[in-house]
DNA sequence: GTGGTCTAGACCACT
DNA sequence: GTGGTCTAGACCACG
């Protein structure tokens, strides 16, 4: 298997998020060439069409560029990527804050939970 | 209009989450009677059947109970609700931690962002 | 027409029972692919949504699994099915026993009737 | 509480069956006066309207008779009752046989299960 | 082409 | 009047 997807949300959207995050995090550098659709699909254990759709969407957003027959590349403009990263982080914070408020969770509880999720490399499957 | 739904995620799932959060947060008390399906549907600006499905699902999860023709009620067992709240919080923390790691964001950055989201009553529409 | 339903009992429940029995009886083997929702609906002479609901319910019970766009499959774990069969049989015996007692029928009478119903292939429509 | 009802089947139908069985079993004798609707409703822990509907239906079937303002009585013709009993038993046997065949249960298994349900007065709630 | 979702509206039973 | 069921039909997402 490749990746664990949330249920109830289209896979291609989760793929988009995954790759977008890879770009924002710098795991894919600006201008870097991406693996082929087929390889990415295998890596994610997903139907190539699904991966194709995710990539096409990211291209429409300007984060990816197709250079003719040479393959797909990460956008080469660092500003675009920096802006994308900013948007992602703001969205993350906004959504997280909103959900906390919805659940009525106190800041103290959040801190405690985040402490448990101490950003180390833990395996979240076995909890 | 009633509620703004995320795109790309079934409405009835978002409704479930909304109501589940209301219960976990205590905005609906254990044993409290819910508004009628039709009323809730109007409030959320959704087809009654969609709301019906969301409620039926929550009932299958044990958070709601239908007392015949008398209406739907929040589960009267506080333990069930407490447990549900725990699950929600754990999921929230897990997902949040995972996303942070994916984006490659440092705890410091998160802290800064959460400080901005300091749980005060801000309007997140205009950011 | 497809199937004769009892009146006074939701069709989707009767569909569930039918399919559950098919699984328990091994007419659908573990891991086997089911016909499409629309096909099953036509076969049973029922609205696709009604069939959909029945199948979704069985899925929630763990007897069926949906593999994305590939169709629905019988649970591949024989233990789950064996357990389901056990539950069905126990329920059947319990209900039957209870009804016999209610009617005040003697075991002898039951035996005689069951002898008539000796599990041969009779047509029960013309009785 | 009064009576445990099957889920997924209208209560008034189950009440009909219950009372019909009482008559067929002779617990209500031909011509005997029934308790008032209100009393029966209390006994069964059911809304009087529901009981009323059950009784009205049985009256339409000829098993009950209303004698003006004197109350409801069991049909005084023993033949009617005997015939009703016959129908009930045949239905029971037919349904049971059909279900067994559906589940693909062997006569041996049935015998074994019926042995466990040995028609003594057991409490089936605690199994 | 598959299952899934959503809407609209009708009817029914009454846990 | 409440929740539940069923139908009809359209659209979408997924692979």
Coordinates of C-alpha atoms (C1' of nucleotides) in Angstrom, one line a residue:
Chain A
X1 CA 0.0 0.0 0.0
X2 CA 1.0 3.5 -0.4
X3 CA -0.9 6.1 1.4
X4 CA -3.7 6.3 3.9
X5 CA -6.5 8.4 2.7
X6 CA -9.2 10.0 4.7
X7 CA -12.6 8.4 4.0
X8 CA -15.4 10.6 2.6
X9 CA -13.1 12.9 0.7
X10 CA -12.3 12.4 -3.0
X11 CA -8.9 10.8 -3.4
X12 CA -7.7 13.2 -6.0
X13 CA -8.3 16.1 -3.7
X14 CA -6.2 14.4 -1.0
X15 CA -3.5 13.8 -3.6
X16 CA -3.5 17.4 -4.6
X17 CA -3.1 18.4 -0.9
X18 CA -0.3 15.9 -0.6
X19 CA 1.7 17.2 -3.5
X20 CA 0.9 20.8 -2.8
X21 CA 2.4 20.2 0.7
X22 CA 5.4 18.6 -0.8
X23 CA 6.0 21.6 -2.9
X24 CA 5.3 24.1 -0.1
X25 CA 7.6 22.1 2.2
X26 CA 10.3 22.3 -0.3
X27 CA 10.5 18.5 -0.8
X28 CA 10.0 19.4 -4.4
X29 CA 12.2 22.4 -5.3
X30 CA 11.0 25.1 -7.6
X31 CA 11.7 24.1 -11.2
X32 CA 12.3 20.5 -10.3
X33 CA 11.0 17.8 -12.5
X34 CA 8.3 15.5 -11.1
X35 CA 8.2 11.8 -11.6
X36 CA 6.0 10.5 -14.3
X37 CA 2.2 10.2 -13.7
X38 CA 2.5 6.5 -13.8
X39 CA 5.3 6.4 -11.2
X40 CA 3.5 8.7 -8.9
X41 CA 0.4 6.7 -9.2
X42 CA 2.2 3.5 -8.3
X43 CA 3.9 5.3 -5.4
X44 CA 0.5 6.4 -4.1
X45 CA -1.1 3.1 -5.0
X46 CA -3.7 4.9 -7.0
X47 CA -5.2 4.7 -10.4
X48 CA -3.1 6.7 -12.9
X49 CA -6.3 8.6 -14.0
X50 CA -6.8 9.8 -10.4
X51 CA -3.2 11.0 -10.1
X52 CA -3.5 12.6 -13.5
X53 CA -6.5 14.6 -12.4
X54 CA -4.7 15.8 -9.3
X55 CA -1.7 17.0 -11.3
X56 CA -3.9 18.7 -13.9
X57 CA -5.7 20.5 -11.1
X58 CA -2.4 21.7 -9.6
X59 CA -1.3 22.8 -13.0
X60 CA -4.5 24.9 -13.3
X61 CA -3.6 26.5 -10.0
X62 CA -0.2 27.4 -11.3
X63 CA 1.9 25.3 -9.0
X64 CA 2.9 22.9 -11.8
X65 CA 3.9 23.4 -15.4
X66 CA 3.9 21.0 -18.3
X67 CA 6.9 21.5 -20.6
X68 CA 5.7 19.8 -23.7
X69 CA 6.7 16.2 -23.8
X70 CA 9.5 16.6 -21.3
X71 CA 7.3 16.0 -18.3
X72 CA 5.8 18.1 -15.5
X73 CA 7.8 20.5 -13.4
X74 CA 7.3 22.4 -10.2
X75 CA 6.6 26.1 -10.9
X76 CA 10.0 27.8 -11.1
X77 CA 8.9 31.0 -9.5
X78 CA 9.7 30.9 -5.8
X79 CA 7.3 33.7 -5.0
X80 CA 4.4 31.6 -6.3
X81 CA 5.4 28.8 -4.1
X82 CA 6.0 31.1 -1.1
X83 CA 2.5 32.5 -1.5
X84 CA 1.0 29.1 -1.8
X85 CA 2.8 28.1 1.4
X86 CA 1.4 31.1 3.1
X87 CA -2.1 30.3 1.9
X88 CA -1.8 26.7 3.1
X89 CA -0.6 27.7 6.5
X90 CA -3.3 30.3 6.9
X91 CA -5.9 27.8 5.9
X92 CA -4.5 25.3 8.3
X93 CA -4.6 27.7 11.2
X94 CA -8.0 29.0 10.2
X95 CA -9.5 25.5 9.9
X96 CA -7.9 24.3 13.1
X97 CA -9.0 27.3 15.0
X98 CA -12.5 27.0 13.7
X99 CA -12.8 23.4 14.6
X100 CA -11.4 23.9 18.0
X101 CA -14.0 26.6 18.6
X102 CA -16.7 24.3 17.2
X103 CA -15.8 21.5 19.5
X104 CA -15.6 24.0 22.3
X105 CA -12.1 23.0 23.2
X106 CA -10.1 25.1 25.5
X107 CA -6.6 26.4 24.6
X108 CA -5.2 24.4 27.5
X109 CA -6.6 21.2 26.0
X110 CA -5.2 22.1 22.6
X111 CA -1.8 22.7 24.0
X112 CA -1.9 19.3 25.8
X113 CA -2.9 17.5 22.6
X114 CA -0.3 19.3 20.5
X115 CA 2.3 18.3 23.1
X116 CA 1.4 14.7 22.5
X117 CA 1.7 15.3 18.8
X118 CA 5.3 16.6 19.3
X119 CA 6.1 16.7 15.6
X120 CA 8.5 13.8 15.9
X121 CA 8.3 10.9 13.4
X122 CA 5.7 8.8 15.1
X123 CA 3.7 6.1 13.4
X124 CA 0.1 7.2 13.8
X125 CA -1.3 4.0 12.5
X126 CA -0.8 2.1 15.8
X127 CA -2.4 4.4 18.3
Chain B
X1 CA -28.7 30.8 3.3
X2 CA -27.6 28.8 6.2
X3 CA -24.3 27.2 6.2
X4 CA -21.2 27.4 4.1
X5 CA -20.1 23.9 3.0
X6 CA -16.7 22.9 1.9
X7 CA -16.7 21.8 -1.7
X8 CA -15.6 18.3 -2.6
X9 CA -17.0 16.7 0.6
X10 CA -20.4 15.3 0.8
X11 CA -22.8 17.7 2.5
X12 CA -24.3 15.0 4.8
X13 CA -20.8 14.3 6.1
X14 CA -20.3 17.9 6.9
X15 CA -23.7 18.1 8.6
X16 CA -22.8 15.1 10.7
X17 CA -19.6 16.8 11.8
X18 CA -21.4 19.9 12.6
X19 CA -24.0 18.3 14.7
X20 CA -21.5 15.9 16.3
X21 CA -19.4 18.9 17.3
X22 CA -22.5 20.6 18.7
X23 CA -23.1 17.6 20.9
X24 CA -19.5 17.2 21.9
X25 CA -19.3 20.9 22.7
X26 CA -22.4 20.6 24.9
X27 CA -24.4 23.0 22.8
X28 CA -26.8 20.1 22.6
X29 CA -27.1 18.6 26.1
X30 CA -27.4 14.9 26.7
X31 CA -31.0 13.8 26.4
X32 CA -32.0 17.1 24.8
X33 CA -34.6 17.1 22.0
X34 CA -33.4 18.1 18.6
X35 CA -35.4 20.3 16.3
X36 CA -37.4 18.4 13.7
X37 CA -35.7 17.1 10.6
X38 CA -37.4 19.6 8.4
X39 CA -36.5 22.5 10.6
X40 CA -32.9 21.5 10.7
X41 CA -33.0 21.1 7.0
X42 CA -34.4 24.6 6.5
X43 CA -31.8 26.0 9.0
X44 CA -29.0 24.4 7.1
X45 CA -30.6 25.3 3.7
X46 CA -30.5 21.6 2.7
X47 CA -32.9 19.1 1.4
X48 CA -34.7 17.3 4.3
X49 CA -33.5 13.9 3.0
X50 CA -29.9 15.1 3.2
X51 CA -30.4 16.1 6.8
X52 CA -32.3 12.9 7.4
X53 CA -29.3 10.9 6.2
X54 CA -26.9 12.8 8.5
X55 CA -29.1 12.3 11.5
X56 CA -29.7 8.6 10.7
X57 CA -26.0 8.1 10.5
X58 CA -25.4 9.8 13.8
X59 CA -28.1 7.6 15.2
X60 CA -26.3 4.5 13.9
X61 CA -23.2 5.8 15.7
X62 CA -25.2 6.0 19.0
X63 CA -25.0 9.7 19.4
X64 CA -28.7 10.2 18.7
X65 CA -31.8 8.3 19.5
X66 CA -35.2 8.4 17.9
X67 CA -38.1 8.1 20.2
X68 CA -40.8 7.1 17.8
X69 CA -42.9 10.0 16.8
X70 CA -41.7 12.2 19.6
X71 CA -38.6 13.4 17.8
X72 CA -34.9 12.8 17.9
X73 CA -32.9 13.2 21.1
X74 CA -29.3 13.5 22.0
X75 CA -28.0 10.3 23.6
X76 CA -28.7 10.6 27.2
X77 CA -25.6 8.8 28.3
X78 CA -22.9 11.4 29.1
X79 CA -20.2 8.7 28.8
X80 CA -21.0 8.0 25.2
X81 CA -20.7 11.7 24.5
X82 CA -17.5 12.1 26.4
X83 CA -16.0 9.3 24.5
X84 CA -17.1 10.8 21.2
X85 CA -15.6 14.1 22.2
X86 CA -12.4 12.3 23.0
X87 CA -12.3 10.6 19.7
X88 CA -13.0 13.9 17.9
X89 CA -10.2 15.7 19.8
X90 CA -7.7 12.9 19.1
X91 CA -8.6 12.9 15.4
X92 CA -8.2 16.6 15.3
X93 CA -4.8 16.6 16.9
X94 CA -3.6 13.7 14.8
X95 CA -4.7 15.3 11.6
X96 CA -3.3 18.6 12.5
X97 CA 0.0 17.1 13.5
X98 CA 0.2 15.2 10.3
X99 CA -0.5 18.2 8.2
X100 CA 2.0 20.3 10.0
X101 CA 4.6 17.7 9.3
X102 CA 3.6 17.4 5.7
X103 CA 3.9 21.1 5.2
X104 CA 7.2 21.1 7.1
X105 CA 6.1 23.7 9.4
X106 CA 8.0 24.2 12.7
X107 CA 6.2 24.2 16.0
X108 CA 7.3 27.8 16.5
X109 CA 5.4 28.8 13.4
X110 CA 2.4 26.9 14.5
X111 CA 2.5 28.5 17.8
X112 CA 2.7 31.9 16.2
X113 CA -0.3 31.1 14.0
X114 CA -2.3 29.7 16.8
X115 CA -1.6 32.8 18.8
X116 CA -3.2 34.8 16.0
X117 CA -6.1 32.4 16.2
X118 CA -6.3 33.0 19.9
X119 CA -9.8 31.7 20.2
X120 CA -11.3 35.1 20.3
X121 CA -14.3 35.9 18.3
X122 CA -12.8 36.9 15.0
X123 CA -14.4 36.8 11.6
X124 CA -12.5 34.4 9.5
X125 CA -14.3 35.2 6.3
X126 CA -12.3 38.3 5.6
X127 CA -8.8 37.1 5.8
Chain C
X1 CA -41.8 -8.5 -11.3
X2 CA -39.1 -9.7 -9.1
X3 CA -39.8 -10.4 -5.5
X4 CA -42.8 -10.6 -3.3
X5 CA -42.5 -8.4 -0.3
X6 CA -44.3 -8.7 2.9
X7 CA -46.6 -5.7 3.5
X8 CA -46.0 -3.6 6.6
X9 CA -42.3 -4.0 6.6
X10 CA -39.9 -1.6 4.9
X11 CA -38.8 -3.0 1.6
X12 CA -35.1 -2.1 2.2
X13 CA -35.2 -4.2 5.4
X14 CA -36.6 -7.2 3.5
X15 CA -33.9 -6.7 0.8
X16 CA -31.3 -6.6 3.5
X17 CA -32.6 -9.9 4.9
X18 CA -32.7 -11.5 1.5
X19 CA -29.1 -10.5 0.7
X20 CA -27.9 -11.3 4.2
X21 CA -29.4 -14.8 3.8
X22 CA -27.8 -15.2 0.4
X23 CA -24.4 -14.4 2.0
X24 CA -25.0 -16.6 5.0
X25 CA -26.2 -19.5 2.8
X26 CA -23.1 -19.1 0.7
X27 CA -24.9 -18.3 -2.5
X28 CA -22.7 -15.3 -2.4
X29 CA -19.2 -16.5 -1.6
X30 CA -16.8 -14.4 0.6
X31 CA -15.0 -11.9 -1.5
X32 CA -17.4 -12.3 -4.4
X33 CA -18.4 -9.3 -6.4
X34 CA -22.1 -8.4 -6.3
X35 CA -24.1 -7.3 -9.3
X36 CA -24.3 -3.5 -9.7
X37 CA -26.8 -1.6 -7.6
X38 CA -28.9 -0.8 -10.7
X39 CA -28.9 -4.5 -11.8
X40 CA -29.9 -5.7 -8.3
X41 CA -32.7 -3.0 -8.2
X42 CA -34.0 -4.2 -11.6
X43 CA -33.9 -7.8 -10.5
X44 CA -35.8 -7.0 -7.3
X45 CA -38.1 -4.6 -9.1
X46 CA -37.2 -1.9 -6.8
X47 CA -36.0 1.7 -7.0
X48 CA -32.2 1.8 -7.2
X49 CA -32.1 4.1 -4.1
X50 CA -34.0 1.5 -2.1
X51 CA -31.5 -1.2 -3.0
X52 CA -28.7 1.3 -2.4
X53 CA -29.9 1.8 1.1
X54 CA -30.1 -1.9 1.8
X55 CA -26.6 -2.4 0.5
X56 CA -25.2 0.6 2.4
X57 CA -26.8 -0.8 5.6
X58 CA -25.2 -4.2 5.0
X59 CA -21.9 -2.4 4.4
X60 CA -22.3 -0.6 7.7
X61 CA -22.8 -4.0 9.3
X62 CA -19.6 -5.3 7.8
X63 CA -21.0 -7.9 5.5
X64 CA -20.3 -6.0 2.4
X65 CA -17.4 -3.8 1.2
X66 CA -17.3 -1.2 -1.5
X67 CA -14.1 -1.1 -3.4
X68 CA -14.3 2.3 -5.0
X69 CA -15.7 2.2 -8.4
X70 CA -15.1 -1.5 -8.8
X71 CA -18.3 -2.5 -7.3
X72 CA -19.5 -4.0 -4.0
X73 CA -18.1 -7.2 -2.7
X74 CA -19.1 -9.7 0.0
X75 CA -16.9 -9.4 3.0
X76 CA -13.8 -11.6 2.4
X77 CA -13.5 -12.7 6.0
X78 CA -15.3 -16.0 6.4
X79 CA -15.4 -15.6 10.2
X80 CA -17.5 -12.5 9.9
X81 CA -19.9 -14.4 7.7
X82 CA -19.9 -17.4 9.9
X83 CA -20.7 -15.2 12.8
X84 CA -23.5 -13.5 10.9
X85 CA -24.9 -16.9 10.0
X86 CA -24.9 -17.9 13.6
X87 CA -26.7 -14.7 14.7
X88 CA -29.3 -15.3 12.0
X89 CA -30.0 -18.8 13.0
X90 CA -30.2 -18.0 16.7
X91 CA -32.7 -15.2 15.9
X92 CA -34.7 -17.5 13.7
X93 CA -34.9 -20.2 16.4
X94 CA -35.7 -17.7 19.1
X95 CA -38.5 -16.0 17.1
X96 CA -39.9 -19.3 16.1
X97 CA -39.9 -20.7 19.6
X98 CA -41.5 -17.6 20.9
X99 CA -44.2 -17.6 18.3
X100 CA -45.0 -21.3 19.0
X101 CA -45.3 -20.6 22.6
X102 CA -47.5 -17.6 21.9
X103 CA -49.8 -19.6 19.7
X104 CA -49.8 -22.4 22.3
X105 CA -48.8 -24.9 19.8
X106 CA -47.4 -28.2 21.0
X107 CA -44.0 -29.5 19.9
X108 CA -45.8 -32.4 18.2
X109 CA -47.9 -30.1 16.1
X110 CA -44.8 -28.2 15.0
X111 CA -43.0 -31.4 14.2
X112 CA -45.9 -32.5 12.0
X113 CA -46.0 -29.2 10.2
X114 CA -42.3 -29.1 9.7
X115 CA -42.6 -32.6 8.3
X116 CA -45.0 -31.2 5.7
X117 CA -42.4 -28.5 5.1
X118 CA -39.8 -31.1 4.6
X119 CA -37.4 -28.7 2.9
X120 CA -38.3 -30.1 -0.5
X121 CA -38.9 -27.7 -3.4
X122 CA -42.5 -26.8 -3.1
X123 CA -44.2 -23.8 -4.4
X124 CA -45.6 -21.9 -1.4
X125 CA -47.5 -19.4 -3.5
X126 CA -50.5 -21.7 -4.0
X127 CA -51.3 -22.7 -0.5
Chain D
X1 CA -42.3 -1.7 30.3
X2 CA -44.7 -4.1 28.8
X3 CA -43.6 -5.9 25.7
X4 CA -40.6 -6.2 23.6
X5 CA -41.3 -5.4 20.0
X6 CA -39.3 -6.3 17.0
X7 CA -37.7 -3.3 15.4
X8 CA -38.5 -2.4 11.8
X9 CA -42.1 -3.6 11.9
X10 CA -45.0 -1.4 12.9
X11 CA -46.1 -1.9 16.4
X12 CA -49.8 -2.1 15.7
X13 CA -49.1 -5.1 13.4
X14 CA -47.2 -6.8 16.2
X15 CA -50.0 -6.1 18.6
X16 CA -52.4 -7.6 16.2
X17 CA -50.3 -10.7 16.0
X18 CA -50.1 -10.8 19.8
X19 CA -53.8 -10.6 20.3
X20 CA -54.6 -12.9 17.5
X21 CA -52.3 -15.4 19.0
X22 CA -53.9 -15.0 22.4
X23 CA -57.3 -15.8 20.7
X24 CA -55.9 -18.7 18.7
X25 CA -54.2 -20.1 21.8
X26 CA -57.5 -19.9 23.7
X27 CA -56.1 -17.5 26.3
X28 CA -59.1 -15.4 25.2
X29 CA -62.1 -17.7 24.9
X30 CA -64.7 -17.3 22.2
X31 CA -67.2 -14.7 23.2
X32 CA -65.1 -13.4 26.0
X33 CA -65.0 -9.7 26.7
X34 CA -61.7 -8.0 26.2
X35 CA -60.2 -5.4 28.5
X36 CA -60.8 -1.8 27.5
X37 CA -58.5 -0.2 24.9
X38 CA -57.0 2.0 27.5
X39 CA -56.2 -1.0 29.8
X40 CA -54.7 -3.0 27.0
X41 CA -52.6 0.0 25.9
X42 CA -51.3 0.4 29.4
X43 CA -50.6 -3.3 29.6
X44 CA -48.6 -3.2 26.4
X45 CA -47.1 0.1 27.2
X46 CA -48.3 1.6 24.0
X47 CA -50.2 4.6 22.9
X48 CA -53.9 4.0 23.1
X49 CA -54.3 5.0 19.4
X50 CA -51.9 2.3 18.4
X51 CA -53.8 -0.3 20.4
X52 CA -57.1 1.0 19.0
X53 CA -55.8 0.5 15.4
X54 CA -54.7 -3.0 16.2
X55 CA -58.1 -3.9 17.6
X56 CA -60.0 -2.2 14.8
X57 CA -58.0 -4.2 12.3
X58 CA -58.8 -7.5 14.1
X59 CA -62.4 -6.5 14.1
X60 CA -62.2 -6.0 10.3
X61 CA -60.8 -9.5 10.1
X62 CA -63.8 -10.9 12.0
X63 CA -61.9 -12.1 15.1
X64 CA -63.3 -9.4 17.3
X65 CA -66.8 -7.9 17.6
X66 CA -67.9 -4.6 19.1
X67 CA -71.2 -4.9 20.9
X68 CA -72.3 -1.3 21.0
X69 CA -71.1 0.4 24.1
X70 CA -70.5 -2.8 26.0
X71 CA -67.0 -3.2 24.8
X72 CA -65.2 -5.5 22.5
X73 CA -65.6 -9.2 22.5
X74 CA -63.8 -12.2 21.0
X75 CA -65.7 -13.7 18.1
X76 CA -68.2 -16.2 19.5
X77 CA -68.0 -18.6 16.6
X78 CA -65.4 -21.3 17.5
X79 CA -65.1 -22.3 13.8
X80 CA -63.9 -18.8 12.9
X81 CA -61.2 -19.1 15.6
X82 CA -60.2 -22.6 14.6
X83 CA -59.8 -21.5 11.1
X84 CA -57.8 -18.5 12.2
X85 CA -55.6 -20.8 14.2
X86 CA -55.1 -23.0 11.2
X87 CA -54.1 -20.1 9.1
X88 CA -51.6 -18.9 11.7
X89 CA -50.0 -22.3 12.0
X90 CA -49.7 -22.7 8.3
X91 CA -48.2 -19.3 7.9
X92 CA -45.8 -20.0 10.7
X93 CA -44.7 -23.2 9.2
X94 CA -44.5 -21.7 5.7
X95 CA -42.4 -18.7 6.8
X96 CA -40.2 -20.8 8.9
X97 CA -39.6 -23.3 6.2
X98 CA -38.9 -20.6 3.7
X99 CA -36.5 -18.9 5.9
X100 CA -34.6 -22.1 6.6
X101 CA -34.3 -22.7 2.9
X102 CA -33.2 -19.1 2.3
X103 CA -30.5 -19.4 4.9
X104 CA -29.6 -22.8 3.5
X105 CA -29.9 -24.5 6.9
X106 CA -30.1 -28.3 7.1
X107 CA -32.9 -30.1 8.9
X108 CA -30.4 -31.4 11.3
X109 CA -29.4 -27.9 12.3
X110 CA -33.0 -26.9 12.7
X111 CA -33.7 -29.8 14.9
X112 CA -30.7 -28.9 17.0
X113 CA -31.8 -25.3 17.4
X114 CA -35.3 -26.3 18.2
X115 CA -34.0 -28.6 20.8
X116 CA -32.4 -25.7 22.5
X117 CA -35.7 -23.8 22.2
X118 CA -37.4 -26.6 24.1
X119 CA -40.7 -24.7 24.5
X120 CA -40.2 -24.4 28.2
X121 CA -40.7 -21.0 29.9
X122 CA -37.3 -19.5 29.4
X123 CA -36.4 -15.9 29.5
X124 CA -35.0 -15.0 26.1
X125 CA -33.8 -11.6 27.1
X126 CA -30.7 -12.8 28.8
X127 CA -29.1 -15.0 26.1
Chain E
dG1 C1' -19.7 2.3 -16.3
dT2 C1' -19.6 2.2 -11.3
dG3 C1' -21.2 3.7 -6.9
dG4 C1' -22.5 7.9 -4.5
dT5 C1' -25.0 12.2 -3.6
dC6 C1' -28.6 15.3 -3.8
dT7 C1' -33.1 17.1 -4.8
dA8 C1' -38.1 17.0 -5.0
dG9 C1' -42.1 15.3 -3.6
dA10 C1' -45.4 11.8 -2.1
dC11 C1' -47.1 8.6 1.1
dC12 C1' -47.3 6.2 5.5
dA13 C1' -47.1 4.9 10.3
dC14 C1' -47.4 6.4 14.8
dT15 C1' -41.3 2.8 19.0
Chain F
dG1 C1' -47.2 16.7 13.2
dT2 C1' -43.3 13.6 13.7
dG3 C1' -40.0 10.7 11.7
dG4 C1' -39.6 7.1 8.1
dT5 C1' -39.9 5.2 3.5
dC6 C1' -40.1 5.1 -1.3
dT7 C1' -39.9 6.8 -6.0
dA8 C1' -38.0 9.4 -9.8
dG9 C1' -34.5 11.4 -11.9
dA10 C1' -30.3 14.2 -12.3
dC11 C1' -25.6 14.9 -11.5
dC12 C1' -21.0 13.9 -10.0
dA13 C1' -16.7 11.6 -8.7
dC14 C1' -13.9 7.8 -9.4
dG15 C1' -11.1 4.8 -11.9

